[in-house]
XYZ file of C-alpha atoms in Angstrom:
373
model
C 220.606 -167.814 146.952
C 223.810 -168.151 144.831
C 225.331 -171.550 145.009
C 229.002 -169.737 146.487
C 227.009 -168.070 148.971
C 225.183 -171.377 150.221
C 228.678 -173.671 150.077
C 230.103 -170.582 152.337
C 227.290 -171.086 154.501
C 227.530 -174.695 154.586
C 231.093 -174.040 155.482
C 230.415 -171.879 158.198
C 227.863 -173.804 160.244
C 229.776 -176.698 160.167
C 232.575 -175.325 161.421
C 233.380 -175.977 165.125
C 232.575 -172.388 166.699
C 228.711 -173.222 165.121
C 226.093 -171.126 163.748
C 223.011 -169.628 164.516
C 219.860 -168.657 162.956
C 217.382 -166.525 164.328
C 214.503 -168.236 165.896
C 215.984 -171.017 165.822
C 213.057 -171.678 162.914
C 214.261 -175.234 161.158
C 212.776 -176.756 158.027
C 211.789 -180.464 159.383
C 209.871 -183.363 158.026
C 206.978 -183.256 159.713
C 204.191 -185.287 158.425
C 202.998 -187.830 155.345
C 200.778 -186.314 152.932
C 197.132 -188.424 151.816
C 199.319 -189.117 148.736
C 202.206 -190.603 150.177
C 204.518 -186.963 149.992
C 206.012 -186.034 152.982
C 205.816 -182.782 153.785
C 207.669 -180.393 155.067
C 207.501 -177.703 157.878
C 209.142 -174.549 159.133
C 208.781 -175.212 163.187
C 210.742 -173.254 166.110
C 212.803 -175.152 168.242
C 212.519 -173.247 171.431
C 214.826 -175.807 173.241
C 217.507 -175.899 170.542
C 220.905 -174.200 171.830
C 223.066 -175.000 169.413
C 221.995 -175.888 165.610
C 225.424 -177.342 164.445
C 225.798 -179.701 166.924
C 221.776 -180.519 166.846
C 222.140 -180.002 171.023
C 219.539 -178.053 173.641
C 218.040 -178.607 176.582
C 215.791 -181.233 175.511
C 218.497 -183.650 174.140
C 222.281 -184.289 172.951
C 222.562 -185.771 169.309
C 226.064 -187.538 169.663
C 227.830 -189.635 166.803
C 230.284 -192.190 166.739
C 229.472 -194.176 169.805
C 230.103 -197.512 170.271
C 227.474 -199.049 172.596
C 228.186 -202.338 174.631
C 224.838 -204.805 175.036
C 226.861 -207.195 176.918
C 224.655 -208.539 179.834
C 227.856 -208.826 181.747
C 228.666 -204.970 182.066
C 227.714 -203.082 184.943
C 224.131 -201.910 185.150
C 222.755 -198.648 187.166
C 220.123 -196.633 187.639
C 219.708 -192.609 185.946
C 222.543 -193.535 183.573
C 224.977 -194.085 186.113
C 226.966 -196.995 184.348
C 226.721 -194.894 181.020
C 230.545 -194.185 180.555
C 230.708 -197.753 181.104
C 228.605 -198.902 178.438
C 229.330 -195.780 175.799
C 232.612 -195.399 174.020
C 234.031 -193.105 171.025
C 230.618 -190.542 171.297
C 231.637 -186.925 170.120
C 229.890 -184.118 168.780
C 227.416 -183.846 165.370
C 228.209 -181.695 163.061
C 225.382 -181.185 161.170
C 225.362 -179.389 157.437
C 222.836 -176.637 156.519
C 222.411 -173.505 155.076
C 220.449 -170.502 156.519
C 217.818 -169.666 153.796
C 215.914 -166.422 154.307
C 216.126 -166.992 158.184
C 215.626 -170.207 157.789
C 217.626 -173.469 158.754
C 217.734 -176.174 155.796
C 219.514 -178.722 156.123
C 222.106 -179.474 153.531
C 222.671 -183.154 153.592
C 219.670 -186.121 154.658
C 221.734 -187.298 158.279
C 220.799 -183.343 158.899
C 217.801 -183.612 158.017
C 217.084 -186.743 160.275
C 218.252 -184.911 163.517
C 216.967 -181.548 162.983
C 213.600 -183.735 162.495
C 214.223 -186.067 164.873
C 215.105 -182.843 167.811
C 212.248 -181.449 166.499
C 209.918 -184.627 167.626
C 211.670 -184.702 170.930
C 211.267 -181.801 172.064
C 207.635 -182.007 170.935
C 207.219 -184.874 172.753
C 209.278 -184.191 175.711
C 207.451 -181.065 176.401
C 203.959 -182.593 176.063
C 204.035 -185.248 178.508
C 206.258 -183.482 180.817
C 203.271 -180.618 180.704
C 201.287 -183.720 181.996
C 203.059 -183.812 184.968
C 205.933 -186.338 184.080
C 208.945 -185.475 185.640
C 212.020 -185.902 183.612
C 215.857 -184.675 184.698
C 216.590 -181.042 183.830
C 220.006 -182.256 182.278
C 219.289 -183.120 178.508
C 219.278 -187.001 177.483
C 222.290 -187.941 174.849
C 220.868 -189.539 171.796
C 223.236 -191.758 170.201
C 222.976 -191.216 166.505
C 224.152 -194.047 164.044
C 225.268 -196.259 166.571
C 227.453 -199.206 166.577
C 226.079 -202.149 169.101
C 228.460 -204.495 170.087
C 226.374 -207.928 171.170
C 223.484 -206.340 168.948
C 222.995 -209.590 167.425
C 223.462 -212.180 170.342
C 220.611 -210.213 172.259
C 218.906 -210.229 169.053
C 219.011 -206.254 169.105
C 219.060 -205.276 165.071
C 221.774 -203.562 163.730
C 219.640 -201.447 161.573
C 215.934 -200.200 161.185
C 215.168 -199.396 164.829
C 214.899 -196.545 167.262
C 214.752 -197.024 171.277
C 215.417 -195.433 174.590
C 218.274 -197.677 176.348
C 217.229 -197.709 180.132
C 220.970 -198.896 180.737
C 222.171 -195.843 179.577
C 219.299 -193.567 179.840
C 219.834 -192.142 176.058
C 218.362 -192.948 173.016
C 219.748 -194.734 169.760
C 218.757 -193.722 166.495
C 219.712 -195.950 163.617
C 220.288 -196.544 160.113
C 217.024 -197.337 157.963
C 218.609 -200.117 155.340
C 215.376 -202.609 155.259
C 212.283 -200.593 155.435
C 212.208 -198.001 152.801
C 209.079 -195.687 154.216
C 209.158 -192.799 156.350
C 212.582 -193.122 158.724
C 212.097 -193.533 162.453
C 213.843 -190.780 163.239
C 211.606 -188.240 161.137
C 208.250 -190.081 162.521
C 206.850 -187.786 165.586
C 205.212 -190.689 166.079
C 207.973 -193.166 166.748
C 210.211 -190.776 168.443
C 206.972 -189.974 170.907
C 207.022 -193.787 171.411
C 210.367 -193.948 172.570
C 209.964 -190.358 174.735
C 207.429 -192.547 176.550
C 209.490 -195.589 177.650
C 212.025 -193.060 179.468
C 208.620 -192.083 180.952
C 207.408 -195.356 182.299
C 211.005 -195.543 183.620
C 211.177 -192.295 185.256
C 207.535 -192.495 186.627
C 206.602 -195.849 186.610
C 209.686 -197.265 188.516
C 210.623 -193.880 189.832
C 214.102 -194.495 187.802
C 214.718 -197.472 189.855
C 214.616 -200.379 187.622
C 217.754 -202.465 187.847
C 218.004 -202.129 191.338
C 214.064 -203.375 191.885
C 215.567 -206.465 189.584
C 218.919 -206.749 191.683
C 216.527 -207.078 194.965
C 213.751 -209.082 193.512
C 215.586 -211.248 190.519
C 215.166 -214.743 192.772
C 211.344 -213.921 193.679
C 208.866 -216.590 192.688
C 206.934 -215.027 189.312
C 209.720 -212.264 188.671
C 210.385 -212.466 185.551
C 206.215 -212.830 184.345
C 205.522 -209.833 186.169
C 208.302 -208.115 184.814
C 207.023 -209.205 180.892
C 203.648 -208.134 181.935
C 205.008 -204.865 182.957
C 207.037 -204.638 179.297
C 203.938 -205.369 177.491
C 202.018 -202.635 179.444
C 205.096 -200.271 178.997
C 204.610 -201.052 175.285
C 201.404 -200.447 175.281
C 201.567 -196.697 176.867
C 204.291 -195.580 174.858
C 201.792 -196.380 171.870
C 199.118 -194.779 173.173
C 201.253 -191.332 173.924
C 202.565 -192.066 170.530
C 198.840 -192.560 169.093
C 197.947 -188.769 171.413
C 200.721 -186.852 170.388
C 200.322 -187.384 166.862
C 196.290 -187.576 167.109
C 196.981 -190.966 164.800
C 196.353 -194.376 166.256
C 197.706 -195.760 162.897
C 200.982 -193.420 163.374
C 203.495 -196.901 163.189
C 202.240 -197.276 158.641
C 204.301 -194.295 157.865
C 207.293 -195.921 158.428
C 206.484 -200.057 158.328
C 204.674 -202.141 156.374
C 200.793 -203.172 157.276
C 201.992 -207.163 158.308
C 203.593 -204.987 161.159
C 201.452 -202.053 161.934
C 198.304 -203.335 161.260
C 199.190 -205.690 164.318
C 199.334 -202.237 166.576
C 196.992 -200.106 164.780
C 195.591 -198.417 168.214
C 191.654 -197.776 165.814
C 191.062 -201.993 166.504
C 189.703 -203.320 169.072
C 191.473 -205.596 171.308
C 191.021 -208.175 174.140
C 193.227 -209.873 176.343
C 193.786 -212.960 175.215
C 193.343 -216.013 178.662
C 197.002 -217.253 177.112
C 198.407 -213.822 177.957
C 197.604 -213.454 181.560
C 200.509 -216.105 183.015
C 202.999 -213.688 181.182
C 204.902 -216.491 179.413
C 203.035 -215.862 175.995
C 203.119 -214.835 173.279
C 206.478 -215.790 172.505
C 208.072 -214.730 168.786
C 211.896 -216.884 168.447
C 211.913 -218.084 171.891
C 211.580 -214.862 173.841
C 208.283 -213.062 175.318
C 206.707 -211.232 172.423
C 205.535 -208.238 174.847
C 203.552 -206.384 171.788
C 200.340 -208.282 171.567
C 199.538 -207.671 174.727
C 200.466 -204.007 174.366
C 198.379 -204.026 171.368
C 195.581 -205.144 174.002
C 196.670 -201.911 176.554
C 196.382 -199.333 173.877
C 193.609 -199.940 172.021
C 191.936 -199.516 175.747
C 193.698 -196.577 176.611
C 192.544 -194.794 172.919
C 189.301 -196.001 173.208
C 188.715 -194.392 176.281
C 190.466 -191.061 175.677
C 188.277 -191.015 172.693
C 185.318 -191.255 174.826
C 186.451 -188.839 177.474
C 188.893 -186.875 176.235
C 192.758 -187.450 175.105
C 194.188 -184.691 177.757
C 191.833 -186.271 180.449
C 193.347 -189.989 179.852
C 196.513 -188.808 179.158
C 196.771 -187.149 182.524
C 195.508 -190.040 184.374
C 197.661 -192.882 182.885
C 200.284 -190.204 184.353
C 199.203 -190.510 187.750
C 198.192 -194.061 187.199
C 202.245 -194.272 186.537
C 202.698 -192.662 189.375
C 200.445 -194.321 192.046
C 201.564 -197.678 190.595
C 205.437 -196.865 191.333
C 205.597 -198.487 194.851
C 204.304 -201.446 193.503
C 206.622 -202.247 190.912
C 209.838 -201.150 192.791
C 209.051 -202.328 196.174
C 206.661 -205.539 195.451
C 208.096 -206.317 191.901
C 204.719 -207.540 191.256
C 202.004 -206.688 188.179
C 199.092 -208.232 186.801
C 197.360 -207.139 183.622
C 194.406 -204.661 184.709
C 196.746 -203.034 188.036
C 197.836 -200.019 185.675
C 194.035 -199.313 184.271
C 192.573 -199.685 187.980
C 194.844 -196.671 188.632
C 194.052 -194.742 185.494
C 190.158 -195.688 186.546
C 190.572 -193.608 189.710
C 192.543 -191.186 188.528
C 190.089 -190.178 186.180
C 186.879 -187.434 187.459
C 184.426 -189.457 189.330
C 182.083 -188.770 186.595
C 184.510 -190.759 184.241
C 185.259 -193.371 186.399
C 182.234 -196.118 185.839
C 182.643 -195.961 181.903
C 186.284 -196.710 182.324
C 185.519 -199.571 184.495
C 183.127 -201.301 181.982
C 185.192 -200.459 179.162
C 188.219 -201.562 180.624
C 185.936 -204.868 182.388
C 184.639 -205.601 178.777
C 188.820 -205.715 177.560
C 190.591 -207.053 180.158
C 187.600 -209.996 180.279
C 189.956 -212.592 181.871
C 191.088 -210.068 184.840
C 188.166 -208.012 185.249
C 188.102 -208.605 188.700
C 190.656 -206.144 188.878
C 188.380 -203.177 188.681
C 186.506 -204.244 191.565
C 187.517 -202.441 194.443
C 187.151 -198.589 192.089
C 184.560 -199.257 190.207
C 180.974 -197.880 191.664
């Protein structure tokens, strides 16, 4: 393609009336090559309604936003308090040239959100095929953020990727420290973060913050509520680990002193310190990844013994039939999500879990008592 022809293009799909490209077929990263390449892929989007602005019904890549942490604000459920919290956010203009029907993008922030779409819709359509429901109305992800308060809640300013339950959205930002494969262009990652809105949706049936506005003075709150944030962890890294068919899916983008710790291949078990809910602790705060190291070794271990559809399925309805629990009681112990996932699995299934899940959860096996034949 002549180089006038491509800078018209350019031109033209960043202009605001859009452009389109049949299929909707976009040139992604999509994986790391044995050798350390990444490759790339030529995937249809089936979700993705408009290219330029990187928006469908899956998700809304927004830019600009300024995003306030401060504990103070007002908090609510299903995104409620979002125009609240979220100032400045406008549309994405993203840069790319149609190549032989083909969307490329022209510039590497285009390249991060066609990827990044690309691994939420993935994601978002996998889990919600599991029977995880998720609002029709697509979730905004806040691309290049600025966080006020970042730092004071010891929320990084760079290098990180999450789903904000305050807002219901998703940040994306900046990779200035670690120099592998971006968060935003690891499925992966992205799957990780897909499962936290999840846990919200299903686990506390979107009800968080007002479960923590009734039960905030309860003796034991807050150690059932960092028991439940490990566990949460833990899931998101096993969906992460099934999507991707990869329990080592975190090394593409981080160093091995931090995904080794999470590598979902090792085998894990609950550490006696753990159970109170107070440990580990990393800088003064609850460290809720080593004991959601613990939760998804157990998980992949078992789906590898019976099947990743069948496990993933039943940590679904373990979600679900744990939901009254957490929003009503406020209460969790290690062990009360895999007694769920235990009977939600086929009866044939079920006794194998329970040792396997007895043999991890050591310290708490007791809870598998009253499902376990």
């Amino acid at each position: 393609m002549a180089s006038a022809t491509r800078a018209l293009l350019v031109a033209l799909c960043v202009s605001p009336t859009g452009c389109q490209a049949p299929g909707n077929v976009i040139r992604i990263i999509d994986a790391v090559n044995p050798d350390g390449s990444i490759a790339l892929a030529d995937v249809v989007l089936t979700t993705l309604g408009d290219v330029a602005a990187v928006e469908g019904s899956v998700a809304t890549f927004l830019g600009g936003a300024v995003i306030s942490l401060d504990s103070a604000a007002p908090i609510a459920d299903r995104g409620e308090a979002r125009d609240d919290l979220v100032e400045n956010a406008g549309t994405v203009r993203a840069r790319f040239v149609v190549d032989d029907g083909v969307v490329v993008a022209a510039d590497f922030d285009s390249l991060l959100m066609f990827s990044a779409y690309a691994h939420f819709e993935r994601a978002t359509l996998h889990l919600g095929g599991l029977g995880a429901t998720l609002p029709a109305s697509p979730v905004p992800v806040y691309f290049n953020p600025t966080l006020q308060n970042g730092p004071q809640l010891t929320f990084p300013k760079s290098d990180n990727a999450a789903f904000f339950a305050m807002t219901d959205a998703f940040v994306l930002l900046p990779m200035r420290i670690l120099q592998e494969i971006p968060f935003a262009m690891n499925t992966g990652v992205v799957a990780h973060e897909v499962s936290h809105r999840v846990f919200y949706y299903v686990g506390w049936n979107g009800g968080l913050f007002a479960a923590i506005a009734a039960h905030q003075y309860d003796a034991g709150a807050q150690q059932s509520f960092n028991r439940v944030k490990a566990t949460d962890e833990g899931v998101a890294d096993f969906f992460a680990a099934a999507i991707t068919a990869d329990p080592a899916f975190l090394a593409k983008s981080t160093p091995g002193s931090i995904s080794d710790a999470r590598d979902l291949s090792v085998t894990r078990v609950l550490d006696p310190r753990f159970i109170a809910g107070l440990e580990p602790q990393q800088d003064g705060q609850y460290d809720p990844y080593g004991p959601g190291a613990v939760v998804a070794a157990a998980l992949w271990r078992l789906a590898q013994d019976h099947g990743v559809d069948t496990v993933e399925a039943a940590v679904i309805d373990g979600l679900r039939a744990l939901s009254s629990q957490l929003v009503q009681s406020f209460t969790y112990q290690f062990g009360d999500l895999e007694r769920e996932v235990a009977r939600a699995l086929p009866a044939a299934d079920c006794a194998a879990a329970c040792a396997l899940f007895a043999e991890r959860y050591l310290p708490v096996a007791g809870a598998f008592t009253g499902v376990c034949p």
